Amino acid sequence: MEMNYTPKQIVSKLDKYIVGQQDAKKMVAIALRNRWRAKQLPEDVREEYVPKNILLIGPTGVGKTEIARRLAKLMKAPFIKVEATKFTEVGYVGRDVDQMIRDLVENAVRMVKEQMIEEQKVKATELANKRLLDILWPKPVKDEGKKFTNPLEMLFNTADKNTVSNDETAIEPEKSDEEKADDAERSQKREEFYNRLVAGMMDDREIEIDVAEAPKSFTGILAGNNADEITSNLQDMLGSMMPNKTKKRHTTVGKAREIYINEEGEKLLDMDAVTEQAVYQAEHEGIVFIDEFDKIASSNQRSGADVSREGVQRDILPIVEGATVNTKYGPIKTEHMLFIAAGAFHVSKPSDLIPELQGRFPIRVELNSLTQEDFKAILTTPEQALLKQYHMLLKADDVTIHFTDESIDKIAELAYRVNNETEDIGARRLHTILEKLLQDISFNAPPESPVDVTITAEMVMERLETIVQDVDLSNYIL
C-alpha cells in the first residue's frame, strides 16, 4: 500500500540515507506526491493524469540509484531496477524491453504475498504448532479406516454405500470409567505439552519433518524471444498437474515451525486476490528505474551498434508512453507507472536521445559531484554510515576501531582529491580508501585478546602514502 507522505517528509526520510542532492530529492518527492494527488481527483479526470517521468543526470556514485531504491522502500511500492544495456532491439538476440514490466509484476506479486502472509501469521502459527504437536505427540490411531479390496474402488471410490452406512452408524463399545479417566489424563498432558511447545520451550529439540521439494528449473531447455515467460508458465502448469514432492529433513522444532508457518501461510492465501491487488499496485504505484540510460543514446555517426541502440530507444518509447504488456498474470497497462532513468551522459548528451523519448522524460535533474564536506557526511551521518559499518564488521573479531575527527577529515580530503585527479567515481572512492587503510588490521584479525585501535590523521597519511604521492592513481580505481 502506497504511503501518504508529503514532499517534505519524503525528503526528510531520504536525508537519512543519501547525502546532498537536494534538487533531485525534491523532484522525486514532488513526483511521488503528485501520484497521490491524482488519486484524489474525480475518476474521469484521474485517468487523464500521467506521471511525469524523471531523468537523473550525474556521475557514478553520487546517489542516483540509491534515491530510486530508497524511494520505493519508503513508499512500499513495487520497484524494479534494470540496466538499459541489457536490452536489445526486437530481432536481435537478447532481452526485450517488455521483460522489465513482467519483472515489476513479479515483484508486486511477491510483495503482496508477503503482506498477506504476514496478516495471516497468527492463524498460520497456530496451524504450524498443531502440525508440530502431531509429530511430537501423535494422537492414537483408533481405526485404519475402510480398506479397498477392488482396485477400481481405490481409484473411483465406488464402495458399497450400505457398507459405508454401516461404518458410520456402527456403535462403539462404551468405555469403562477407568478408560475414560486415562483418556482425560492423556488429553490433559497433551494440552500441557502443547502449551510448552507454543511457549518455545521445545525449540531446540531435533525432529524429522517432511518438506516440499523445490521445483527444478527448466532454464535452458526452452528457447524463444521470451524464454523466461515460457519457462515460468510451463513450471506453473506442471506444478498444478503434478503432486508436490516432499523430502525428509532433520531440523529443530524452532526452524520447523518457521517452515510450517510459511507453508500454512501459502495455503491460506487467495491467489486470485493476490494477483488482483498486485496488478493494481504494479499499474498505479510501480516504479521502473532504468540505469545506464546514456549508453543507448545514439551519437551523430549512425553506424555499428548505434543502430541497435536507437532501436532499443524505439522499443522503450511505447512502454514509457503507455502500452499494454502481456504477462502470466494478465495484461498490464504502463501509462500510470513512474519511470526514472539515470545516466552519467559523459560521452553522449540527453539531446542525443530520439526526440519522442526526450519528451517522455520532462523532468531533468543534474546531480552534483560530491564535495569534501559531502564525503565527510557520508562517512558519519547516514544511519548505515561507512565508518559504522567497518566498526561493526571488525567488532565481530574483537577489534574495536575509533576514528579521530582529524582522520575523518583526511579521508574525506583524500577521496575528494583522488576523484578530481582521476576518474570521478563518487562515494565508491571511499570504499577504496577505507579498504586500503584498514587492510593490515583486517588481515591480522582476530587478535589473541580484544584490542582497541585509534585511527589518526598521521596513520591515514602513512598507510595511504602511495595514494597521496602518486599522480597516476589508476591502480586504486574501483
Coordinates of N, CA and C in Angstrom, one line a residue, residues 150-270:
N150 N -11.1 -53.9 -4.1 CA -11.1 -53.8 -5.6 C -10.3 -52.6 -6.0
P151 N -9.4 -52.8 -7.0 CA -8.6 -51.6 -7.4 C -9.4 -50.5 -7.9
L152 N -10.6 -50.8 -8.6 CA -11.4 -49.7 -9.1 C -12.0 -48.9 -7.9
E153 N -12.3 -49.6 -6.8 CA -12.8 -48.9 -5.7 C -11.8 -47.8 -5.2
M154 N -10.5 -48.2 -5.2 CA -9.4 -47.3 -4.8 C -9.4 -46.1 -5.7
L155 N -9.5 -46.3 -7.0 CA -9.4 -45.2 -7.9 C -10.7 -44.3 -7.9
F156 N -11.9 -44.9 -7.9 CA -13.1 -44.2 -8.1 C -13.9 -44.1 -6.9
N157 N -13.5 -44.8 -5.8 CA -14.2 -44.8 -4.5 C -15.7 -45.2 -4.7
T158 N -15.8 -46.4 -5.4 CA -17.2 -46.9 -5.7 C -17.5 -48.0 -4.7
A159 N -17.3 -47.8 -3.4 CA -17.6 -48.8 -2.4 C -19.1 -48.9 -2.2
D160 N -19.5 -50.0 -1.7 CA -20.9 -50.2 -1.4 C -21.4 -49.2 -0.4
K161 N -22.4 -48.5 -0.8 CA -22.9 -47.4 0.1 C -23.5 -48.0 1.4
N162 N -24.0 -49.2 1.3 CA -24.5 -49.8 2.5 C -23.4 -50.1 3.5
T163 N -22.2 -50.5 3.0 CA -21.1 -50.7 3.9 C -20.6 -49.4 4.6
V164 N -20.6 -48.3 3.8 CA -20.2 -47.0 4.4 C -21.2 -46.7 5.4
S165 N -22.5 -46.9 5.1 CA -23.6 -46.5 6.1 C -23.4 -47.3 7.3
N166 N -23.1 -48.6 7.2 CA -22.9 -49.4 8.4 C -21.7 -48.9 9.2
D167 N -20.6 -48.5 8.5 CA -19.5 -48.0 9.2 C -19.8 -46.7 10.0
E168 N -20.6 -45.9 9.4 CA -20.9 -44.6 10.0 C -21.9 -44.8 11.2
T169 N -22.7 -45.8 11.1 CA -23.7 -46.0 12.2 C -23.2 -47.0 13.2
A170 N -22.0 -47.5 13.0 CA -21.5 -48.6 13.9 C -21.4 -48.0 15.3
I171 N -21.8 -48.7 16.3 CA -21.8 -48.3 17.7 C -20.6 -48.8 18.3
E172 N -19.8 -47.8 18.9 CA -18.5 -48.2 19.6 C -18.9 -48.7 20.9
P173 N -18.1 -49.7 21.4 CA -18.4 -50.2 22.7 C -18.1 -49.1 23.8
E174 N -19.0 -49.0 24.7 CA -18.9 -48.0 25.8 C -17.6 -48.2 26.6
K175 N -16.9 -47.2 26.9 CA -15.7 -47.2 27.7 C -16.0 -47.3 29.1
S176 N -15.1 -47.9 29.8 CA -15.2 -48.0 31.3 C -14.8 -46.7 31.9
D177 N -15.1 -46.5 33.2 CA -14.7 -45.3 33.9 C -13.2 -45.1 33.9
E178 N -12.5 -46.2 34.1 CA -11.0 -46.2 34.1 C -10.5 -45.7 32.8
E179 N -11.0 -46.3 31.7 CA -10.6 -45.9 30.3 C -10.8 -44.4 30.1
K180 N -12.0 -43.9 30.5 CA -12.3 -42.5 30.4 C -11.3 -41.6 31.1
A181 N -11.0 -42.1 32.3 CA -10.1 -41.3 33.1 C -8.7 -41.2 32.5
D182 N -8.3 -42.4 31.9 CA -7.0 -42.4 31.2 C -7.0 -41.5 30.0
D183 N -8.1 -41.5 29.3 CA -8.2 -40.6 28.1 C -8.1 -39.1 28.5
A184 N -8.8 -38.8 29.6 CA -8.8 -37.4 30.1 C -7.4 -37.0 30.5
E185 N -6.7 -38.0 31.2 CA -5.3 -37.7 31.7 C -4.4 -37.4 30.5
R186 N -4.5 -38.3 29.5 CA -3.7 -38.2 28.3 C -3.9 -36.9 27.6
S187 N -5.2 -36.5 27.5 CA -5.6 -35.3 26.8 C -5.1 -34.1 27.6
Q188 N -5.1 -34.1 28.9 CA -4.6 -33.0 29.7 C -3.1 -32.9 29.5
K189 N -2.3 -34.0 29.6 CA -0.9 -34.0 29.4 C -0.5 -33.5 28.0
R190 N -1.3 -33.9 27.0 CA -1.0 -33.4 25.6 C -1.2 -31.9 25.5
E191 N -2.3 -31.4 26.2 CA -2.5 -30.0 26.2 C -1.4 -29.2 26.9
E192 N -0.9 -29.8 28.0 CA 0.2 -29.2 28.7 C 1.5 -29.2 27.8
F193 N 1.7 -30.3 27.1 CA 2.8 -30.3 26.2 C 2.7 -29.3 25.1
Y194 N 1.5 -29.1 24.6 CA 1.2 -28.1 23.5 C 1.5 -26.7 24.0
N195 N 1.1 -26.4 25.2 CA 1.4 -25.1 25.8 C 2.9 -24.8 25.9
R196 N 3.7 -25.9 26.3 CA 5.1 -25.7 26.3 C 5.7 -25.5 24.9
L197 N 5.1 -26.2 24.0 CA 5.6 -26.1 22.6 C 5.3 -24.7 22.1
V198 N 4.2 -24.1 22.3 CA 3.8 -22.8 21.9 C 4.7 -21.8 22.6
A199 N 5.1 -22.0 23.8 CA 5.9 -21.1 24.6 C 7.4 -21.1 24.1
G200 N 7.7 -22.0 23.2 CA 9.1 -22.1 22.7 C 10.0 -22.9 23.5
M201 N 9.5 -23.7 24.5 CA 10.4 -24.5 25.4 C 10.9 -25.7 24.7
M202 N 10.4 -26.0 23.5 CA 10.8 -27.2 22.8 C 11.6 -26.9 21.5
D203 N 12.0 -25.6 21.3 CA 12.5 -25.1 20.1 C 13.9 -25.7 19.7
D204 N 14.6 -26.2 20.7 CA 16.0 -26.7 20.4 C 15.9 -28.2 20.2
R205 N 14.8 -28.8 20.3 CA 14.7 -30.3 20.1 C 14.8 -30.7 18.6
E206 N 15.6 -31.7 18.3 CA 15.8 -32.2 16.9 C 14.6 -33.1 16.5
I207 N 14.1 -32.8 15.3 CA 13.0 -33.7 14.8 C 13.2 -33.9 13.3
E208 N 12.5 -34.8 12.7 CA 12.5 -35.0 11.3 C 11.1 -34.7 10.7
I209 N 11.1 -33.9 9.7 CA 9.9 -33.4 9.1 C 9.9 -33.7 7.6
D210 N 8.7 -33.6 7.0 CA 8.6 -33.7 5.5 C 8.4 -32.3 5.0
V211 N 9.2 -31.8 4.1 CA 9.1 -30.5 3.5 C 8.9 -30.6 2.0
A212 N 8.3 -29.6 1.4 CA 8.0 -29.7 0.0 C 9.3 -29.5 -0.8
E213 N 9.5 -30.2 -1.8 CA 10.8 -30.2 -2.6 C 10.7 -29.0 -3.6
A214 N 11.7 -28.2 -3.7 CA 11.7 -27.1 -4.6 C 11.6 -27.6 -6.0
P215 N 10.8 -26.9 -6.9 CA 10.7 -27.4 -8.3 C 12.0 -27.1 -9.0
K216 N 12.4 -28.0 -9.9 CA 13.6 -27.9 -10.7 C 13.4 -26.9 -11.8
S217 N 14.4 -26.1 -12.1 CA 14.3 -25.1 -13.1 C 14.4 -25.7 -14.5
F218 N 13.7 -25.1 -15.4 CA 13.7 -25.6 -16.8 C 14.6 -24.6 -17.7
T219 N 15.3 -23.7 -17.0 CA 16.0 -22.7 -17.8 C 17.0 -23.4 -18.7
G220 N 17.1 -23.0 -19.9 CA 18.0 -23.6 -20.9 C 17.4 -24.6 -21.8
I221 N 16.2 -25.2 -21.3 CA 15.6 -26.2 -22.1 C 14.8 -25.6 -23.3
L222 N 14.1 -24.5 -23.0 CA 13.2 -23.8 -23.9 C 14.0 -22.7 -24.6
A223 N 13.6 -22.3 -25.7 CA 14.2 -21.2 -26.4 C 13.1 -20.3 -27.0
G224 N 13.4 -19.1 -27.4 CA 12.5 -18.2 -28.0 C 12.8 -16.8 -27.5
N225 N 12.0 -15.8 -28.1 CA 12.2 -14.4 -27.7 C 11.9 -14.1 -26.3
N226 N 11.0 -14.9 -25.7 CA 10.7 -14.7 -24.3 C 10.7 -16.0 -23.5
A227 N 11.9 -16.6 -23.5 CA 12.1 -17.9 -22.8 C 11.7 -17.9 -21.3
D228 N 12.0 -16.7 -20.7 CA 11.7 -16.6 -19.2 C 10.2 -16.8 -19.0
E229 N 9.4 -16.1 -19.8 CA 8.0 -16.2 -19.6 C 7.5 -17.6 -19.9
I230 N 8.0 -18.2 -21.0 CA 7.6 -19.6 -21.4 C 7.9 -20.6 -20.3
T231 N 9.2 -20.5 -19.8 CA 9.6 -21.3 -18.7 C 8.8 -21.2 -17.5
S232 N 8.5 -20.0 -17.1 CA 7.7 -19.7 -15.9 C 6.3 -20.3 -16.0
N233 N 5.7 -20.1 -17.2 CA 4.3 -20.6 -17.4 C 4.3 -22.2 -17.4
L234 N 5.3 -22.8 -18.0 CA 5.4 -24.2 -18.0 C 5.6 -24.8 -16.6
Q235 N 6.4 -24.1 -15.8 CA 6.6 -24.6 -14.4 C 5.3 -24.5 -13.6
D236 N 4.5 -23.4 -13.8 CA 3.2 -23.3 -13.1 C 2.3 -24.3 -13.6
M237 N 2.2 -24.6 -14.9 CA 1.3 -25.6 -15.4 C 1.6 -27.0 -14.9
L238 N 2.9 -27.4 -14.9 CA 3.3 -28.7 -14.4 C 3.1 -28.8 -12.9
G239 N 3.3 -27.7 -12.2 CA 3.2 -27.7 -10.8 C 1.7 -27.9 -10.4
S240 N 0.8 -27.4 -11.1 CA -0.6 -27.6 -10.8 C -1.1 -29.0 -11.2
M241 N -0.4 -29.7 -12.2 CA -0.8 -31.0 -12.6 C -0.2 -32.1 -11.8
M242 N 1.0 -31.9 -11.4 CA 1.8 -33.0 -10.7 C 1.7 -32.8 -9.2
P243 N 1.6 -33.8 -8.4 CA 1.6 -33.7 -6.9 C 2.9 -33.2 -6.4
N244 N 2.8 -32.4 -5.3 CA 4.1 -31.9 -4.7 C 4.9 -33.0 -4.1
K245 N 6.2 -33.0 -4.5 CA 7.1 -34.0 -3.9 C 7.6 -33.4 -2.5
T246 N 7.8 -34.4 -1.6 CA 8.4 -34.0 -0.3 C 9.7 -34.8 -0.1
K247 N 10.5 -34.2 0.9 CA 11.7 -34.9 1.2 C 11.9 -34.8 2.7
K248 N 12.6 -35.7 3.3 CA 12.8 -35.7 4.7 C 13.9 -34.7 5.1
R249 N 13.7 -34.0 6.2 CA 14.7 -33.0 6.6 C 14.9 -33.1 8.1
H250 N 16.1 -33.1 8.6 CA 16.4 -33.1 10.1 C 16.6 -31.6 10.4
T251 N 15.9 -31.2 11.4 CA 16.0 -29.8 11.8 C 15.5 -29.6 13.3
T252 N 15.5 -28.4 13.8 CA 15.0 -28.2 15.1 C 13.5 -27.8 15.1
V253 N 12.9 -27.9 16.2 CA 11.5 -27.5 16.3 C 11.2 -26.1 15.9
G254 N 12.2 -25.2 16.4 CA 12.0 -23.8 16.1 C 12.1 -23.5 14.6
K255 N 13.0 -24.2 13.9 CA 13.1 -23.9 12.4 C 12.0 -24.6 11.7
A256 N 11.6 -25.8 12.2 CA 10.4 -26.5 11.6 C 9.2 -25.6 11.7
R257 N 9.0 -24.9 12.8 CA 7.9 -24.0 12.9 C 7.9 -22.9 11.9
E258 N 9.1 -22.3 11.6 CA 9.1 -21.3 10.5 C 8.8 -21.9 9.2
I259 N 9.2 -23.1 8.9 CA 8.9 -23.7 7.6 C 7.4 -24.0 7.5
Y260 N 6.8 -24.5 8.6 CA 5.4 -24.8 8.6 C 4.5 -23.5 8.5
I261 N 5.0 -22.4 9.1 CA 4.3 -21.1 9.1 C 4.2 -20.6 7.6
N262 N 5.4 -20.8 6.9 CA 5.4 -20.4 5.5 C 4.4 -21.2 4.7
E263 N 4.5 -22.5 4.9 CA 3.6 -23.4 4.2 C 2.1 -23.2 4.5
E264 N 1.8 -23.0 5.7 CA 0.4 -22.8 6.1 C -0.1 -21.4 5.6
G265 N 0.8 -20.4 5.6 CA 0.5 -19.1 5.1 C 0.2 -19.1 3.6
E266 N 1.0 -19.9 2.9 CA 0.7 -20.1 1.5 C -0.6 -20.7 1.2
K267 N -1.0 -21.7 2.1 CA -2.3 -22.4 1.9 C -3.5 -21.4 2.2
L268 N -3.3 -20.5 3.1 CA -4.3 -19.5 3.5 C -4.5 -18.4 2.4
L269 N -3.6 -18.3 1.5 CA -3.6 -17.2 0.5 C -4.7 -17.5 -0.5
D270 N -5.4 -16.4 -0.9 CA -6.3 -16.4 -2.0 C -5.5 -15.8 -3.2

